[in-house]
Coordinates of C-alpha atoms in Angstrom, one line a residue:
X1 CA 153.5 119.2 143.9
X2 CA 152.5 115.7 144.9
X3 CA 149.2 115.3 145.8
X4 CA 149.9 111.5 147.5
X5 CA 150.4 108.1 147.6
X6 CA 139.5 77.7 113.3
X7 CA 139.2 79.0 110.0
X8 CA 138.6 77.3 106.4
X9 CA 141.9 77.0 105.1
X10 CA 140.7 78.4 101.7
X11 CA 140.1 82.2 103.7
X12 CA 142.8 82.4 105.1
X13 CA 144.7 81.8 101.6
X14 CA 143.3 84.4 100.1
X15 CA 144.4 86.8 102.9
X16 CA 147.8 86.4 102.8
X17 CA 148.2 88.7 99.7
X18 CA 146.8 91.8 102.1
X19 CA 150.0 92.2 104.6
X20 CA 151.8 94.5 102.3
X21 CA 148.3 96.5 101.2
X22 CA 147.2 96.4 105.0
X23 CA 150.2 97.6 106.6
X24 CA 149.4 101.4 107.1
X25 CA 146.2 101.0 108.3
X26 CA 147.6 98.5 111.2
X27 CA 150.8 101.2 111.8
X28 CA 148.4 103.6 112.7
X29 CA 145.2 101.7 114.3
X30 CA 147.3 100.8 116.7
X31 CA 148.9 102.7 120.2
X32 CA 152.3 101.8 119.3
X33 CA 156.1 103.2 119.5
X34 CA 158.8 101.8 117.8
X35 CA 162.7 103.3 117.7
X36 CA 166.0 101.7 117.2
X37 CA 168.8 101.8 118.9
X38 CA 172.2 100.2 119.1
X39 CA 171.5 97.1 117.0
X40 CA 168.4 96.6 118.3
X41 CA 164.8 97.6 117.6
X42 CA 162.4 98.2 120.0
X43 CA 158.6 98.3 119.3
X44 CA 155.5 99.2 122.3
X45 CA 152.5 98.2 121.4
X46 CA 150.0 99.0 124.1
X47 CA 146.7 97.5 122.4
X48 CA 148.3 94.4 122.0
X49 CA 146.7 91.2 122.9
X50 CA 149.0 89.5 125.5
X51 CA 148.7 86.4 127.1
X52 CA 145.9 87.4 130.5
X53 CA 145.1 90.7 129.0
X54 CA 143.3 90.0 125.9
X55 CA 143.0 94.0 125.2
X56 CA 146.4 95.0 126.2
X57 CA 146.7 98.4 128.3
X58 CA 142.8 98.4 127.9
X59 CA 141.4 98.9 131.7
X60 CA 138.5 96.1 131.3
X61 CA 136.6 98.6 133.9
X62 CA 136.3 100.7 130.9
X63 CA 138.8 103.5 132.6
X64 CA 141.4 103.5 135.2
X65 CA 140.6 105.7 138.9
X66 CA 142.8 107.2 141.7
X67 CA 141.4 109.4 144.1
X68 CA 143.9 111.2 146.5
X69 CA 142.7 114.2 148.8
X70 CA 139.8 115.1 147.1
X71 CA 140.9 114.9 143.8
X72 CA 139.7 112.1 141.3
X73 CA 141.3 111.0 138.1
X74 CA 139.5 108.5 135.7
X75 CA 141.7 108.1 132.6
X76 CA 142.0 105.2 129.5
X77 CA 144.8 104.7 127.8
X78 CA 144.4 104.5 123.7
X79 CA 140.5 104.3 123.7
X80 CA 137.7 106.8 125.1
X81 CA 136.2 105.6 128.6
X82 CA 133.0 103.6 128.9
X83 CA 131.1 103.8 132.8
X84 CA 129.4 100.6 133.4
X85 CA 129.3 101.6 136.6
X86 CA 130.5 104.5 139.2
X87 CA 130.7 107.5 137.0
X88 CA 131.7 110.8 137.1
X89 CA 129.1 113.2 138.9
X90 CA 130.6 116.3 138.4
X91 CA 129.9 119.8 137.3
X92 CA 131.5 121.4 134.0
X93 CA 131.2 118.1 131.7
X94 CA 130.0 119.7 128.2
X95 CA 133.4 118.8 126.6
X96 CA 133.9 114.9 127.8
X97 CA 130.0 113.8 127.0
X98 CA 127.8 116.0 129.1
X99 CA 126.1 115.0 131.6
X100 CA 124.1 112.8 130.8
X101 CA 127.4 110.2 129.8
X102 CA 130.3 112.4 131.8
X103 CA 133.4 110.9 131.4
X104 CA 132.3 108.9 128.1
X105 CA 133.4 112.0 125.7
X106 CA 137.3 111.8 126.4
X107 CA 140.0 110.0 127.6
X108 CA 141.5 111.6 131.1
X109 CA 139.4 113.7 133.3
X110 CA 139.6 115.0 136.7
X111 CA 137.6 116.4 139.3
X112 CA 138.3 118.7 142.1
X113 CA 136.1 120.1 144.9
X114 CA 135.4 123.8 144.1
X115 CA 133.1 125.5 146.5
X116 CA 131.4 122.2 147.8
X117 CA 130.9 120.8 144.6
X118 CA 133.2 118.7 142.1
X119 CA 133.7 120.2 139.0
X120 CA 135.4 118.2 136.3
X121 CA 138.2 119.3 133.7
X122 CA 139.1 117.0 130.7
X123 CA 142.9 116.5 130.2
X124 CA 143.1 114.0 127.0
X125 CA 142.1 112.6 124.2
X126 CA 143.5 109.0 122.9
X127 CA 143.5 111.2 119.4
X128 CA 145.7 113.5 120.8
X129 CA 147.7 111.0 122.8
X130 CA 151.7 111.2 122.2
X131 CA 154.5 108.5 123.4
X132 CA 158.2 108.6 124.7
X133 CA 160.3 106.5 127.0
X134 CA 160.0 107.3 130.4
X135 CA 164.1 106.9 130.5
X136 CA 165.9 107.4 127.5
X137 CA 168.7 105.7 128.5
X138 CA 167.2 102.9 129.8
X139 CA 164.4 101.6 127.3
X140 CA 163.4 98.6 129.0
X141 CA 161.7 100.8 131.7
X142 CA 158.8 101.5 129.7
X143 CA 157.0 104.0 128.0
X144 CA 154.7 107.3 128.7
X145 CA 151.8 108.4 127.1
X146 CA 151.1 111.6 127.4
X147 CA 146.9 112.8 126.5
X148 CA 146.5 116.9 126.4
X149 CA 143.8 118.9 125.9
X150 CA 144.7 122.1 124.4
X151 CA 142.6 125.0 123.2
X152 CA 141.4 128.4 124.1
X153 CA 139.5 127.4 127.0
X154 CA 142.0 124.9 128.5
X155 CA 145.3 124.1 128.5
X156 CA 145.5 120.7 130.4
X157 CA 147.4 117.5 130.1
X158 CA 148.0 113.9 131.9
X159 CA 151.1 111.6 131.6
X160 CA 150.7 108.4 132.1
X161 CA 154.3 106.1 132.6
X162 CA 153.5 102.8 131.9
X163 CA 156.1 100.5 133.3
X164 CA 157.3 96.9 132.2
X165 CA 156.0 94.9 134.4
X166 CA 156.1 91.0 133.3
X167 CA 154.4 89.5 136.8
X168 CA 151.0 91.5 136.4
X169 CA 149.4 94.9 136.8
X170 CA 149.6 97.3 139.4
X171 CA 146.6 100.4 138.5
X172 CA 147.5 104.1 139.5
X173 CA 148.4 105.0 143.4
X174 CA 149.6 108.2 143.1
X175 CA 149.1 111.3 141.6
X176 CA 151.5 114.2 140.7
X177 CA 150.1 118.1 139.7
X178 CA 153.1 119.4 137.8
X179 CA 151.7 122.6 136.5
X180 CA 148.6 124.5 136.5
X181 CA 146.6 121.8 135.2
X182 CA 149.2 119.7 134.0
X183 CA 149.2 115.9 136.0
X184 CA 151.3 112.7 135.9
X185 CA 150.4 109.2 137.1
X186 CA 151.8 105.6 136.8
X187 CA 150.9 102.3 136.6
X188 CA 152.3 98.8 136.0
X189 CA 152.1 96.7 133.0
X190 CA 152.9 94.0 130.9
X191 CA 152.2 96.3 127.9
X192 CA 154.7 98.1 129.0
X193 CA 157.7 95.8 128.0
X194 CA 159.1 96.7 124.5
X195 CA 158.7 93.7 121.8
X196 CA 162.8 93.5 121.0
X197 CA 164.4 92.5 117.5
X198 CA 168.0 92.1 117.0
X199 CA 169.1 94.5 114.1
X200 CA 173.1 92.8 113.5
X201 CA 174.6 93.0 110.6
X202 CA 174.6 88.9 110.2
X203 CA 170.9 88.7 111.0
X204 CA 168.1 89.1 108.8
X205 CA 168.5 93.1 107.9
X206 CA 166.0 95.7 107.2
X207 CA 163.7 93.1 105.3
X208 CA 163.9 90.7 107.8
X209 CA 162.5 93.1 110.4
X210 CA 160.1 94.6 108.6
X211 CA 158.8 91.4 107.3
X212 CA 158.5 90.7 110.8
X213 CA 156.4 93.8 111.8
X214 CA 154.4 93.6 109.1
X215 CA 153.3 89.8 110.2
X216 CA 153.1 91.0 113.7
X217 CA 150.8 93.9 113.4
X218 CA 148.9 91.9 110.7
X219 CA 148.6 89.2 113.2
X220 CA 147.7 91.9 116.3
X221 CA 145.1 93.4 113.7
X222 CA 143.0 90.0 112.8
X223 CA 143.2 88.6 116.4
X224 CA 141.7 92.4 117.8
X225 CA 139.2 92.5 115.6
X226 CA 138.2 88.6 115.7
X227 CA 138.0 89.1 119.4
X228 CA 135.9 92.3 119.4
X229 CA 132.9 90.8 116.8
X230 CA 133.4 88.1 118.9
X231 CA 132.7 88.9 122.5
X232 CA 131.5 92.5 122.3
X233 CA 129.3 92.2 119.0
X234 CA 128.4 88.2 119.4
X235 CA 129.3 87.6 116.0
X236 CA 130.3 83.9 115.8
X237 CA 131.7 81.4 112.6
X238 CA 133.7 83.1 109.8
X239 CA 132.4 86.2 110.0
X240 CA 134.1 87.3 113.2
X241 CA 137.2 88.0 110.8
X242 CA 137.2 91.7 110.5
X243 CA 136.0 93.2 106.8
X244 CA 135.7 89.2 105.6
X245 CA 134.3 90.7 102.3
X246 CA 136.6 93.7 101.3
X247 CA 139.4 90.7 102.4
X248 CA 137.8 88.1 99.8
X249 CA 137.4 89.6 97.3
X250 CA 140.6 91.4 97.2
X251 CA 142.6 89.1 95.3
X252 CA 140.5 89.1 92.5
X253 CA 140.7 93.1 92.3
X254 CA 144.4 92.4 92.4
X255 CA 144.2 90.1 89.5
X256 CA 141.9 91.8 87.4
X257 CA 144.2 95.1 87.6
X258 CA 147.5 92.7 87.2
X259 CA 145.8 91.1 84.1
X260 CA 144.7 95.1 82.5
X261 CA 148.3 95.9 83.7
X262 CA 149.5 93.3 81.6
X263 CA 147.5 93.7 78.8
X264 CA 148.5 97.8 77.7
X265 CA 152.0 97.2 78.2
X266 CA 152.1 94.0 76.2
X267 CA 149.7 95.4 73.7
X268 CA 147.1 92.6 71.9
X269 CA 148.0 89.5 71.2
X270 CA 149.3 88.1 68.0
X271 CA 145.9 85.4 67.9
X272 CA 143.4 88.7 68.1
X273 CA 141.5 90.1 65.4
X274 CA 139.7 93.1 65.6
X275 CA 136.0 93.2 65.3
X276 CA 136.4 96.2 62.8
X277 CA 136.9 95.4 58.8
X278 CA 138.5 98.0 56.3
X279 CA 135.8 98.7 54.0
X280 CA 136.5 100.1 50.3
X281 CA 133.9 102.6 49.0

């Protein structure tokens, strides 16, 4: 049913020993998708700085809106909402923040007219957000993310395609109820377009392309986090460089356990003496 229409150079040494410890943490902070096929690999990465959208997919609003007949969606894609301004007055909010900060507890919500009054349903979470390509035979098309809110009480979703779109964004028109309280919208984005590395045989390999994630998402991880103590905590020099400290001081962890390492498979040295003397009684 369709309802309508710069850095000392001495820090950043010491941080280039972290891409290989760092790399699960960045897989899985980040709203990404990643799948091979052919020879090529394709990787989505929606939070992605990208050159006019500093946050990626990230509505700057805070959330996303369409309103068709009556019914209004607010939704964010990979992050909970924030309301700066026009929020949700609805009835039925306990689950997505309450009243007092509707709409700031979840990630999709939606309100219908019931009796006079809008009452509000929450479809999504980013936790429990899922990912897929809106045309499997076709992967430069884009990707959907799909938020669902599942549990005793409610049984809801939202699907959100998210199509390449390399000249700008176009925000939700149109809204689509394709089961009881199951909905589906769409919206244009540069985010949208898959990052793609050639997988032949006389490229690089399996290293090659790792290597290349791993820099990528290492990369994606320090610029996010620079930008974010930058501009929404006002934290300026060095220390915009997300956990500067647990980073520093890594490499000398390393070292220390390298050196112990070292040290019980090697057994002591042929110059040490022990501090212990036989002593005949």
């Amino acid at each position: 049913m369709t309802i309508g229409g710069s850095f000392p150079n001495r820090h950043l040494l010491r941080l280039s020993p972290l891409i290989f410890a760092t790399i699960i943490t960045l897989v899985y902070g980040t709203c990404q998708l990643s799948f091979e096929q052919g020879n090529k690999l394709y990787n989505y990465s929606l939070t992605n700085p990208i050159r006019n959208f500093p946050h990626g997919i990230l509505s700057e609003d805070g959330f996303y809106k369409v309103a068709v007949n009556g019914t209004v969606l607010w939704f964010q894609l990979c992050d909970a909402m924030i309301f700066n301004h026009d929020p949700p007055t609805c009835v039925e909010c306990g689950d997505c923040g309450g009243i007092s900060r509707c709409g700031m507890g979840c990630s999709a919500l939606v309100a219908n007219i019931i009796g006079g009054y809008p009452v509000c349903t929450t479809l999504g979470y980013s936790s429990s957000t899922s990912f897929e390509l809106i045309d499997k035979t076709d992967p430069l098309k884009g990707i959907t993310a799909k938020l669902s809110n599942r549990g005793s009480k409610s049984n809801c979703s939202l699907a959100v395609s998210v199509v390449c779109d390399t000249n700008g964004v176009q925000g939700p028109q149109t809204l689509e109820l394709v089961g009881t309280c199951d909905y589906a919208t769409k919206i244009h984005h540069p985010s949208g377009c898959a990052l793609i590395i050639s997988s032949h045989g006389n490229g690089m390999g399996w290293f090659g392309t790792m290597l290349i994630l791993i820099l990528f998402f290492f990369g994606v991880y320090l610029l996010g986090g620079a930008v974010y103590r930058y501009y929404s905590l006002g934290i300026r020099g060095i220390d915009i460089i997300p956990n500067l400290e647990f980073w520093a001081s890594l490499p000398h962890t390393l070292q220390s356990l390298f050196t112990s390492l070292v040290r019980r498979f090697r057994g002591p040295s042929h110059g040490h003496r022990s501090s212990y003397s036989p002593v005949n009684f």
